[in-house]
Amino acid sequence: MNSLRVPLSRAGEFDEIVDVRTPLEFEEDHMPGAINAPVLSNEERVIVGTLYAQVSPFEATRVGAAMVARTIAAHLETTFADRPRNWRPLVYCWRGGKRSESMTVWMNMIGWRARQLEGGYKAYRRDVVTQLDTLPAALELIVLAGHTGSGKTRLLHALADAGAQTLDLEALAVHRGSLLGAMPDARQPSQKSFDTAFIGVLRSFDPARAVFVEAESRRIGRITLPESLMTAMRSTRCVEVSAPQPERIDLLMQDYAHLFANPDAFRGQLRKLVPLHGRAVVEQWLTLLERGERRALFEALITKHYDPAYSRSSRKMLGGLAHAIPFTFHPMAQDLRAQAQALLALTSPAGRSGCAAAPAASSEDR
């Protein structure tokens, strides 16, 4: 075995993790805390790949080696110019191949104690997939269920402020989960990047303490939640959160105010509901939008779309909801932390009540 290679289990021994893949590969996902020092640009990697497929592996290697050598020289003069003599970096590429090997060899020639990650990013990704299957089952979850606008996300944040452990899936996915849930001026992460962040949060929890999580469908926007998490959510305790309808409308008007800044996009989203509600109903909603009758629009969406969707989901998937802890929440109030503390008291060992099945809500339920 190459003495410069180390397994993933030793990653914590190093001063810094260096990802030498292209910026696009790094953007899709990378090891936590890694810096990107690509030895090939996005365009150069395409050139080398094309030469490999259309000319010959030899020609691809020759041209690629020249590119890599120039780039490593530039990194040594810039990116790593201030690293101390006793610096110990761990270097990786896609499969632990020539890109990371080249950087590692040059670093060791200089005198740094660099090592190459055996198996590269693919080894790291295999470890993430394994943890996706196992970590959720080790947690004691308490699931927050409830109608759209009941303030489950605000309650989750208030619980965190009150010292509880919380898993904010929508924050990790950068999406509120519903048809209108895309965050303004923010892109969702890649699936792999979400998985990395998700595992990082799970590993930060104390397994001896409960973790509050909001009910979600399997998909949040374009992100797919691991089946192990969905299974854990269906078989644990739950809290059914309710709020007065006027406050629900107030909450939606506040949280979704950005939709009115781009009415064309808003109209397009509403039109996607025609197969479910019919053209006549959706045209009524579009008329409310055109007139600027925001409150009436959200009230119509709650009563005709979101609440019926939640009821359908409840009948199919919330068989144990009758055993849930009922909790009335006022999401627009000033005392959110106090309300969260009241819920913590209800869900403490002294106030516990079982729940046969936690909700796996429809993506239209928030």
Coordinates of N, CA, C and O in Angstrom, one line a residue, residues 13 77 175 325:
E13 N -7.1 13.5 12.1 CA -5.7 13.7 12.6 C -5.0 14.8 11.9 O -3.9 15.2 12.3
E77 N 2.5 28.9 -4.7 CA 2.9 30.3 -4.6 C 1.8 31.2 -3.9 O 2.1 32.3 -3.5
H175 N -35.8 25.3 1.7 CA -37.1 25.3 1.0 C -38.2 25.0 2.1 O -37.9 24.3 3.1
I325 N -49.9 14.7 21.4 CA -50.1 15.7 22.4 C -50.7 17.0 21.7 O -50.0 17.5 20.8

